[in-house]
Amino acid sequence: MGNQNLIERTCKQTPFYDLCIWSLKSNPESRDASVKKLAQIMVDSLKTKATETLDLIDELLQDGLALDPEMQKALTSCAERYNVIIRGDVPEINEALKTGDYKFAAKGANDAAIEANSCEIEFPTKSPLTDMNKVVHDVSVVAASIVKIIQTKFSF
Amino acid sequence: MVDTRPFLPVSSHAGSDPTGPSENRRKPMKLQLSIFFVLLTVGFFAALLTSNNGSDNGFVKENEHGSLASPSSEKQLRPVSRGPAVGVSEKSNRLFAKDNENQLAYPWNNSMLSWQRTAFHFQPEKNWMNDPNGPLFYKGWYHFFYQYNPHAAVWGDIVWGHAVSKDLIHWLHLPLAMVADQWYDKNGVWTGSATILPDGKVVMLYTGSTTENVQVQNLAYPADHSDPLLINWVKYSGNPVLVPPPGILDKDFRDPTTAWLTSEGKWRITIGSKINKTGIALVYDTKDFIYYELLDGVLHAVPGTGMWECVDFFPVSKTEENGLDTSVNGPSVKHVVKASLDDDRHDYYSIGTYHEKNGTWIPDEPKIDVGIGLRYDYGIYYAAKTFYDQNKNRRVLWGWIGESDSEAADMQKGWASVQSIPRTILFDKKTGTHLLQWPVEEIESLRLKSYEFNQVKVQAGSVVPLDVGPATQLDIIAEFEIDKEALEKTTGSNVTFSCSSSGGTIERGALGPFGLLVLADDSLSEQTPVYFYIAKGSDGKLKTFFCNDQSRSSVASDVNKQIYGNLVPVLEGEKLSLRVLVDHSIVESFAQGGRTVITSRVYPTKAIYGAAKLFLFNNATEASVSASLRIWQMNSAFIRPYPNNKESQ
């Protein structure tokens, strides 16, 4: 209960308050967390969502011949982008948060949002990933906002 | 206000109704989702495309611009509506609209990506690089060290890379100089600087991130001082030599400078930090680089600037056209304090006076103090560091140039970041407030065939192609003269101009924009303008701005499209002068002899290889311009491993 205030104050400074609150409160580690820990929880959430999305992409790709070539191409490209989020952005953010060179955490989080969006615009017609891309994008944006709080207020 | 940080999807106001989140809390899920959907589109566009609507409307207007390709076209462009200051509602729905065929969604192909690699800028063979470290000249070689990730094309696992050159241009890669093999640098062998002692020996101070993620300072020195290549390094057995002092947090203590001598014969260094939101530079004195005393007070502090990274402190001569050893002081000397601001990822400098007795520094003009005034470079440029080159008696500046594309592209191409061409630094005697930066003269050794154009007239609203053959490796020197009558006759106005919040080159003024289009294809569907924009105030005074417009640099959607630039002082009797180095995906441009500098990363999909061209352009409404240019094709610098298999990375 005691950390409620910090979570709410932090999430108010992000553009997706509800998503921020939900992501943090659903993780028991947020209970006594510092702002830096809240950022780390958000990054874990990003990794989870990105992995789920990549799993979905892989499943869709397994439809193989049933897919039209444009859809196939878009999904393959999305898989690449999600690999970058999981194997590039997330480790970069985590190392930066751990060592305190926060601008690289911001860079990784911002890039994850770009990758999610770039995936979404791959689809010439209807995207099967809109909801998931949006979640990954928004979670990335929230993570970037929390990093900004750490950077520009007091060190944690 | 434009968010100048590339790709940050949200600024404090971007894309969202400020009261949105609290209202959403009470709305049902479906409505929430659609609100989020709108926020996503608006928020994302605010990030990628800045407030000027330039790039997307640029797509719409493409055909009109295309018509400018005919040299004598006088076609008037409609001014583009700039949209609301925070963004982008006019085109936000295009993010998910499938009808915009101009929006590129296909992935980068290898041909486009391999074109991006530079020919004569320093970069390792692969993977990620950031800050320049410990540059020095020693036993006939220029040494360059750098933050390097040996494993990936993103930041992480940082160690020290190393390369040598005879001329600051032709580099040879050497083995890693230092790796993370001690508890005190296990989590990062971070930035540091070299000091050359009076007996010629070298010491290196650098920041280590310990196993507990505390930032400490460590001493290292060459294993063999007689080795001109300085291949092997030894870390002092008693490291760390400095830990965060009381009042300074564990993660706010990094990037020690080159040391300079005090009048007492001690060595003095400064290290950037912060207290709450005030950026500061701590000062330490030492006799042996092992034991240090922290001075009371700080070298300088500026509230609101946040963490000062990569602080640099050095003297410049007010009178001579050469560099000064870091220890020089005297009445004809000014001192520069420079800091890299973590908060906005820009490098700022200020010129002032050093008070040796108490180790403090005061800016000449507090209004342009460190972090709130002048920048080395108004583009993508960070973590810069100078060194005194005793070989040629000059002060040389290195700067890290990151990527402004997506990390997916970086991972696909297998590398990220380059260094700027080293620049000489001089005090600008004419303004007294600026430094002048200029590419080191050795770069001229890369010049091949040259082309000369004299007094080319560029009418208002026209484009002139410059036939120079391949246009991806160029050194361009240009002078512009604007029609004097138009300068006088134009009515001034109160409207303030800034490069970053302007509409780019499609926003026409009476006296600008005009300049060069680099990395442009024939149809101008991709183009990177490097240009001047003259604004006349209602008092009749002229202000000149120097800008780089990336908004139409590429049709790809996942690259930075901001407009960079700043005011450039132009003094009575000066012509407008420009130097541009084009080297594939990097463009470095220098106005008025290096008084204002902009570096951009450019990632075209079409204006590559033989399809990249060069043009003059003048999009002013009232003034014609005449340009004289000398343009050279540039050779590659053939940067490669040091020729000895045993010793290459």
PDB file of N, CA and C in Angstrom, chain A residues 73-138:
ATOM      1  N   LYS A  73       5.531 -11.777 -46.269  1.00  0.00           N
ATOM      2  CA  LYS A  73       6.676 -10.869 -46.251  1.00  0.00           C
ATOM      3  C   LYS A  73       6.603  -9.939 -45.041  1.00  0.00           C
ATOM      4  N   ALA A  74       5.412  -9.438 -44.783  1.00  0.00           N
ATOM      5  CA  ALA A  74       5.248  -8.517 -43.654  1.00  0.00           C
ATOM      6  C   ALA A  74       5.518  -9.234 -42.335  1.00  0.00           C
ATOM      7  N   LEU A  75       4.997 -10.446 -42.213  1.00  0.00           N
ATOM      8  CA  LEU A  75       5.209 -11.180 -40.970  1.00  0.00           C
ATOM      9  C   LEU A  75       6.678 -11.499 -40.754  1.00  0.00           C
ATOM     10  N   THR A  76       7.365 -11.856 -41.834  1.00  0.00           N
ATOM     11  CA  THR A  76       8.790 -12.167 -41.711  1.00  0.00           C
ATOM     12  C   THR A  76       9.564 -10.941 -41.261  1.00  0.00           C
ATOM     13  N   SER A  77       9.220  -9.804 -41.838  1.00  0.00           N
ATOM     14  CA  SER A  77       9.880  -8.578 -41.454  1.00  0.00           C
ATOM     15  C   SER A  77       9.581  -8.227 -40.002  1.00  0.00           C
ATOM     16  N   CYS A  78       8.328  -8.462 -39.605  1.00  0.00           N
ATOM     17  CA  CYS A  78       7.958  -8.208 -38.208  1.00  0.00           C
ATOM     18  C   CYS A  78       8.737  -9.108 -37.263  1.00  0.00           C
ATOM     19  N   ALA A  79       8.918 -10.352 -37.678  1.00  0.00           N
ATOM     20  CA  ALA A  79       9.674 -11.274 -36.820  1.00  0.00           C
ATOM     21  C   ALA A  79      11.071 -10.731 -36.584  1.00  0.00           C
ATOM     22  N   GLU A  80      11.659 -10.191 -37.643  1.00  0.00           N
ATOM     23  CA  GLU A  80      13.003  -9.596 -37.498  1.00  0.00           C
ATOM     24  C   GLU A  80      12.981  -8.459 -36.509  1.00  0.00           C
ATOM     25  N   ARG A  81      11.986  -7.594 -36.634  1.00  0.00           N
ATOM     26  CA  ARG A  81      11.925  -6.432 -35.752  1.00  0.00           C
ATOM     27  C   ARG A  81      11.724  -6.847 -34.316  1.00  0.00           C
ATOM     28  N   TYR A  82      10.893  -7.867 -34.104  1.00  0.00           N
ATOM     29  CA  TYR A  82      10.673  -8.304 -32.731  1.00  0.00           C
ATOM     30  C   TYR A  82      11.891  -8.998 -32.160  1.00  0.00           C
ATOM     31  N   ASN A  83      12.656  -9.645 -33.016  1.00  0.00           N
ATOM     32  CA  ASN A  83      13.937 -10.197 -32.554  1.00  0.00           C
ATOM     33  C   ASN A  83      14.857  -9.090 -32.082  1.00  0.00           C
ATOM     34  N   VAL A  84      14.831  -7.987 -32.794  1.00  0.00           N
ATOM     35  CA  VAL A  84      15.663  -6.849 -32.395  1.00  0.00           C
ATOM     36  C   VAL A  84      15.223  -6.318 -31.045  1.00  0.00           C
ATOM     37  N   ILE A  85      13.919  -6.260 -30.827  1.00  0.00           N
ATOM     38  CA  ILE A  85      13.424  -5.757 -29.536  1.00  0.00           C
ATOM     39  C   ILE A  85      13.924  -6.669 -28.418  1.00  0.00           C
ATOM     40  N   ILE A  86      13.768  -7.977 -28.632  1.00  0.00           N
ATOM     41  CA  ILE A  86      14.069  -8.922 -27.555  1.00  0.00           C
ATOM     42  C   ILE A  86      15.573  -9.102 -27.361  1.00  0.00           C
ATOM     43  N   ARG A  87      16.320  -9.166 -28.450  1.00  0.00           N
ATOM     44  CA  ARG A  87      17.744  -9.472 -28.305  1.00  0.00           C
ATOM     45  C   ARG A  87      18.647  -8.240 -28.367  1.00  0.00           C
ATOM     46  N   GLY A  88      18.099  -7.134 -28.836  1.00  0.00           N
ATOM     47  CA  GLY A  88      18.896  -5.909 -28.931  1.00  0.00           C
ATOM     48  C   GLY A  88      18.466  -4.876 -27.904  1.00  0.00           C
ATOM     49  N   ASP A  89      17.214  -4.404 -28.045  1.00  0.00           N
ATOM     50  CA  ASP A  89      16.734  -3.319 -27.192  1.00  0.00           C
ATOM     51  C   ASP A  89      16.683  -3.700 -25.720  1.00  0.00           C
ATOM     52  N   VAL A  90      16.042  -4.824 -25.402  1.00  0.00           N
ATOM     53  CA  VAL A  90      15.849  -5.168 -23.984  1.00  0.00           C
ATOM     54  C   VAL A  90      17.181  -5.325 -23.238  1.00  0.00           C
ATOM     55  N   PRO A  91      18.145  -6.079 -23.782  1.00  0.00           N
ATOM     56  CA  PRO A  91      19.430  -6.156 -23.068  1.00  0.00           C
ATOM     57  C   PRO A  91      20.109  -4.793 -22.936  1.00  0.00           C
ATOM     58  N   GLU A  92      19.985  -3.970 -23.969  1.00  0.00           N
ATOM     59  CA  GLU A  92      20.604  -2.650 -23.906  1.00  0.00           C
ATOM     60  C   GLU A  92      19.988  -1.827 -22.784  1.00  0.00           C
ATOM     61  N   ILE A  93      18.660  -1.862 -22.698  1.00  0.00           N
ATOM     62  CA  ILE A  93      17.979  -1.107 -21.637  1.00  0.00           C
ATOM     63  C   ILE A  93      18.394  -1.643 -20.278  1.00  0.00           C
ATOM     64  N   ASN A  94      18.399  -2.952 -20.131  1.00  0.00           N
ATOM     65  CA  ASN A  94      18.725  -3.529 -18.827  1.00  0.00           C
ATOM     66  C   ASN A  94      20.130  -3.185 -18.379  1.00  0.00           C
ATOM     67  N   GLU A  95      21.099  -3.294 -19.288  1.00  0.00           N
ATOM     68  CA  GLU A  95      22.473  -2.967 -18.892  1.00  0.00           C
ATOM     69  C   GLU A  95      22.584  -1.484 -18.527  1.00  0.00           C
ATOM     70  N   ALA A  96      21.913  -0.648 -19.291  1.00  0.00           N
ATOM     71  CA  ALA A  96      21.985   0.790 -19.016  1.00  0.00           C
ATOM     72  C   ALA A  96      21.344   1.132 -17.665  1.00  0.00           C
ATOM     73  N   LEU A  97      20.224   0.493 -17.353  1.00  0.00           N
ATOM     74  CA  LEU A  97      19.577   0.756 -16.058  1.00  0.00           C
ATOM     75  C   LEU A  97      20.476   0.274 -14.923  1.00  0.00           C
ATOM     76  N   LYS A  98      21.091  -0.867 -15.140  1.00  0.00           N
ATOM     77  CA  LYS A  98      21.939  -1.452 -14.108  1.00  0.00           C
ATOM     78  C   LYS A  98      23.151  -0.559 -13.829  1.00  0.00           C
ATOM     79  N   THR A  99      23.783  -0.078 -14.893  1.00  0.00           N
ATOM     80  CA  THR A  99      25.030   0.663 -14.708  1.00  0.00           C
ATOM     81  C   THR A  99      24.835   2.168 -14.590  1.00  0.00           C
ATOM     82  N   GLY A 100      23.648   2.643 -14.887  1.00  0.00           N
ATOM     83  CA  GLY A 100      23.376   4.068 -14.674  1.00  0.00           C
ATOM     84  C   GLY A 100      23.695   4.969 -15.844  1.00  0.00           C
ATOM     85  N   ASP A 101      23.935   4.420 -17.038  1.00  0.00           N
ATOM     86  CA  ASP A 101      24.115   5.288 -18.197  1.00  0.00           C
ATOM     87  C   ASP A 101      22.759   5.356 -18.901  1.00  0.00           C
ATOM     88  N   TYR A 102      21.881   6.168 -18.319  1.00  0.00           N
ATOM     89  CA  TYR A 102      20.457   6.089 -18.642  1.00  0.00           C
ATOM     90  C   TYR A 102      20.097   6.446 -20.066  1.00  0.00           C
ATOM     91  N   LYS A 103      20.932   7.226 -20.739  1.00  0.00           N
ATOM     92  CA  LYS A 103      20.539   7.604 -22.094  1.00  0.00           C
ATOM     93  C   LYS A 103      20.431   6.386 -23.003  1.00  0.00           C
ATOM     94  N   PHE A 104      21.206   5.316 -22.692  1.00  0.00           N
ATOM     95  CA  PHE A 104      21.096   4.125 -23.527  1.00  0.00           C
ATOM     96  C   PHE A 104      19.840   3.326 -23.188  1.00  0.00           C
ATOM     97  N   ALA A 105      19.333   3.492 -21.983  1.00  0.00           N
ATOM     98  CA  ALA A 105      18.043   2.883 -21.662  1.00  0.00           C
ATOM     99  C   ALA A 105      16.944   3.592 -22.453  1.00  0.00           C
ATOM    100  N   ALA A 106      17.048   4.910 -22.517  1.00  0.00           N
ATOM    101  CA  ALA A 106      16.063   5.675 -23.285  1.00  0.00           C
ATOM    102  C   ALA A 106      16.132   5.279 -24.751  1.00  0.00           C
ATOM    103  N   LYS A 107      17.353   5.139 -25.253  1.00  0.00           N
ATOM    104  CA  LYS A 107      17.541   4.798 -26.663  1.00  0.00           C
ATOM    105  C   LYS A 107      16.886   3.463 -26.986  1.00  0.00           C
ATOM    106  N   GLY A 108      17.147   2.459 -26.138  1.00  0.00           N
ATOM    107  CA  GLY A 108      16.577   1.129 -26.388  1.00  0.00           C
ATOM    108  C   GLY A 108      15.061   1.138 -26.320  1.00  0.00           C
ATOM    109  N   ALA A 109      14.515   1.844 -25.318  1.00  0.00           N
ATOM    110  CA  ALA A 109      13.058   1.884 -25.164  1.00  0.00           C
ATOM    111  C   ALA A 109      12.406   2.606 -26.338  1.00  0.00           C
ATOM    112  N   ASN A 110      12.994   3.723 -26.729  1.00  0.00           N
ATOM    113  CA  ASN A 110      12.444   4.455 -27.876  1.00  0.00           C
ATOM    114  C   ASN A 110      12.511   3.612 -29.136  1.00  0.00           C
ATOM    115  N   ASP A 111      13.606   2.875 -29.281  1.00  0.00           N
ATOM    116  CA  ASP A 111      13.736   2.059 -30.482  1.00  0.00           C
ATOM    117  C   ASP A 111      12.686   0.953 -30.511  1.00  0.00           C
ATOM    118  N   ALA A 112      12.403   0.366 -29.339  1.00  0.00           N
ATOM    119  CA  ALA A 112      11.390  -0.701 -29.309  1.00  0.00           C
ATOM    120  C   ALA A 112      10.050  -0.176 -29.817  1.00  0.00           C
ATOM    121  N   ALA A 113       9.719   1.052 -29.454  1.00  0.00           N
ATOM    122  CA  ALA A 113       8.465   1.639 -29.933  1.00  0.00           C
ATOM    123  C   ALA A 113       8.490   1.780 -31.452  1.00  0.00           C
ATOM    124  N   ILE A 114       9.621   2.186 -31.976  1.00  0.00           N
ATOM    125  CA  ILE A 114       9.776   2.338 -33.427  1.00  0.00           C
ATOM    126  C   ILE A 114       9.622   0.992 -34.115  1.00  0.00           C
ATOM    127  N   GLU A 115      10.259  -0.026 -33.534  1.00  0.00           N
ATOM    128  CA  GLU A 115      10.195  -1.338 -34.179  1.00  0.00           C
ATOM    129  C   GLU A 115       8.759  -1.843 -34.221  1.00  0.00           C
ATOM    130  N   ALA A 116       8.033  -1.670 -33.108  1.00  0.00           N
ATOM    131  CA  ALA A 116       6.638  -2.131 -33.077  1.00  0.00           C
ATOM    132  C   ALA A 116       5.817  -1.407 -34.125  1.00  0.00           C
ATOM    133  N   ASN A 117       6.042  -0.116 -34.222  1.00  0.00           N
ATOM    134  CA  ASN A 117       5.295   0.642 -35.206  1.00  0.00           C
ATOM    135  C   ASN A 117       5.693   0.278 -36.632  1.00  0.00           C
ATOM    136  N   SER A 118       6.979   0.068 -36.842  1.00  0.00           N
ATOM    137  CA  SER A 118       7.438  -0.298 -38.186  1.00  0.00           C
ATOM    138  C   SER A 118       6.843  -1.627 -38.617  1.00  0.00           C
ATOM    139  N   CYS A 119       6.681  -2.512 -37.659  1.00  0.00           N
ATOM    140  CA  CYS A 119       6.031  -3.796 -37.970  1.00  0.00           C
ATOM    141  C   CYS A 119       4.607  -3.528 -38.424  1.00  0.00           C
ATOM    142  N   GLU A 120       3.906  -2.700 -37.692  1.00  0.00           N
ATOM    143  CA  GLU A 120       2.494  -2.446 -37.993  1.00  0.00           C
ATOM    144  C   GLU A 120       2.299  -1.919 -39.398  1.00  0.00           C
ATOM    145  N   ILE A 121       3.191  -1.037 -39.842  1.00  0.00           N
ATOM    146  CA  ILE A 121       2.984  -0.455 -41.165  1.00  0.00           C
ATOM    147  C   ILE A 121       3.496  -1.345 -42.292  1.00  0.00           C
ATOM    148  N   GLU A 122       4.027  -2.520 -41.951  1.00  0.00           N
ATOM    149  CA  GLU A 122       4.422  -3.468 -42.994  1.00  0.00           C
ATOM    150  C   GLU A 122       3.222  -4.002 -43.757  1.00  0.00           C
ATOM    151  N   PHE A 123       2.091  -4.058 -43.052  1.00  0.00           N
ATOM    152  CA  PHE A 123       0.942  -4.758 -43.628  1.00  0.00           C
ATOM    153  C   PHE A 123       0.182  -3.868 -44.600  1.00  0.00           C
ATOM    154  N   PRO A 124       0.115  -4.285 -45.874  1.00  0.00           N
ATOM    155  CA  PRO A 124      -0.541  -3.447 -46.879  1.00  0.00           C
ATOM    156  C   PRO A 124      -2.042  -3.345 -46.656  1.00  0.00           C
ATOM    157  N   THR A 125      -2.633  -4.406 -46.124  1.00  0.00           N
ATOM    158  CA  THR A 125      -4.064  -4.331 -45.801  1.00  0.00           C
ATOM    159  C   THR A 125      -4.214  -4.551 -44.298  1.00  0.00           C
ATOM    160  N   LYS A 126      -5.045  -5.444 -43.922  1.00  0.00           N
ATOM    161  CA  LYS A 126      -5.331  -5.567 -42.492  1.00  0.00           C
ATOM    162  C   LYS A 126      -4.171  -6.223 -41.738  1.00  0.00           C
ATOM    163  N   SER A 127      -3.757  -5.625 -40.646  1.00  0.00           N
ATOM    164  CA  SER A 127      -2.691  -6.208 -39.847  1.00  0.00           C
ATOM    165  C   SER A 127      -3.280  -7.148 -38.805  1.00  0.00           C
ATOM    166  N   PRO A 128      -2.729  -8.351 -38.705  1.00  0.00           N
ATOM    167  CA  PRO A 128      -3.206  -9.275 -37.670  1.00  0.00           C
ATOM    168  C   PRO A 128      -2.588  -8.975 -36.309  1.00  0.00           C
ATOM    169  N   LEU A 129      -1.749  -7.968 -36.265  1.00  0.00           N
ATOM    170  CA  LEU A 129      -0.970  -7.723 -35.047  1.00  0.00           C
ATOM    171  C   LEU A 129      -1.251  -6.370 -34.410  1.00  0.00           C
ATOM    172  N   THR A 130      -2.273  -5.696 -34.906  1.00  0.00           N
ATOM    173  CA  THR A 130      -2.475  -4.313 -34.452  1.00  0.00           C
ATOM    174  C   THR A 130      -2.527  -4.169 -32.946  1.00  0.00           C
ATOM    175  N   ASP A 131      -3.339  -4.986 -32.311  1.00  0.00           N
ATOM    176  CA  ASP A 131      -3.465  -4.838 -30.858  1.00  0.00           C
ATOM    177  C   ASP A 131      -2.150  -5.107 -30.155  1.00  0.00           C
ATOM    178  N   MET A 132      -1.450  -6.136 -30.581  1.00  0.00           N
ATOM    179  CA  MET A 132      -0.204  -6.484 -29.905  1.00  0.00           C
ATOM    180  C   MET A 132       0.884  -5.454 -30.193  1.00  0.00           C
ATOM    181  N   ASN A 133       0.945  -4.982 -31.425  1.00  0.00           N
ATOM    182  CA  ASN A 133       1.915  -3.934 -31.740  1.00  0.00           C
ATOM    183  C   ASN A 133       1.664  -2.692 -30.907  1.00  0.00           C
ATOM    184  N   LYS A 134       0.410  -2.400 -30.731  1.00  0.00           N
ATOM    185  CA  LYS A 134       0.071  -1.219 -29.952  1.00  0.00           C
ATOM    186  C   LYS A 134       0.511  -1.378 -28.502  1.00  0.00           C
ATOM    187  N   VAL A 135       0.277  -2.542 -27.952  1.00  0.00           N
ATOM    188  CA  VAL A 135       0.682  -2.779 -26.565  1.00  0.00           C
ATOM    189  C   VAL A 135       2.196  -2.657 -26.421  1.00  0.00           C
ATOM    190  N   VAL A 136       2.916  -3.308 -27.316  1.00  0.00           N
ATOM    191  CA  VAL A 136       4.383  -3.252 -27.238  1.00  0.00           C
ATOM    192  C   VAL A 136       4.856  -1.809 -27.387  1.00  0.00           C
ATOM    193  N   HIS A 137       4.256  -1.105 -28.330  1.00  0.00           N
ATOM    194  CA  HIS A 137       4.622   0.300 -28.519  1.00  0.00           C
ATOM    195  C   HIS A 137       4.360   1.102 -27.249  1.00  0.00           C
ATOM    196  N   ASP A 138       3.191   0.947 -26.701  1.00  0.00           N
ATOM    197  CA  ASP A 138       2.826   1.759 -25.542  1.00  0.00           C
ATOM    198  C   ASP A 138       3.675   1.417 -24.324  1.00  0.00           C
TER     199      ASP A 138
END
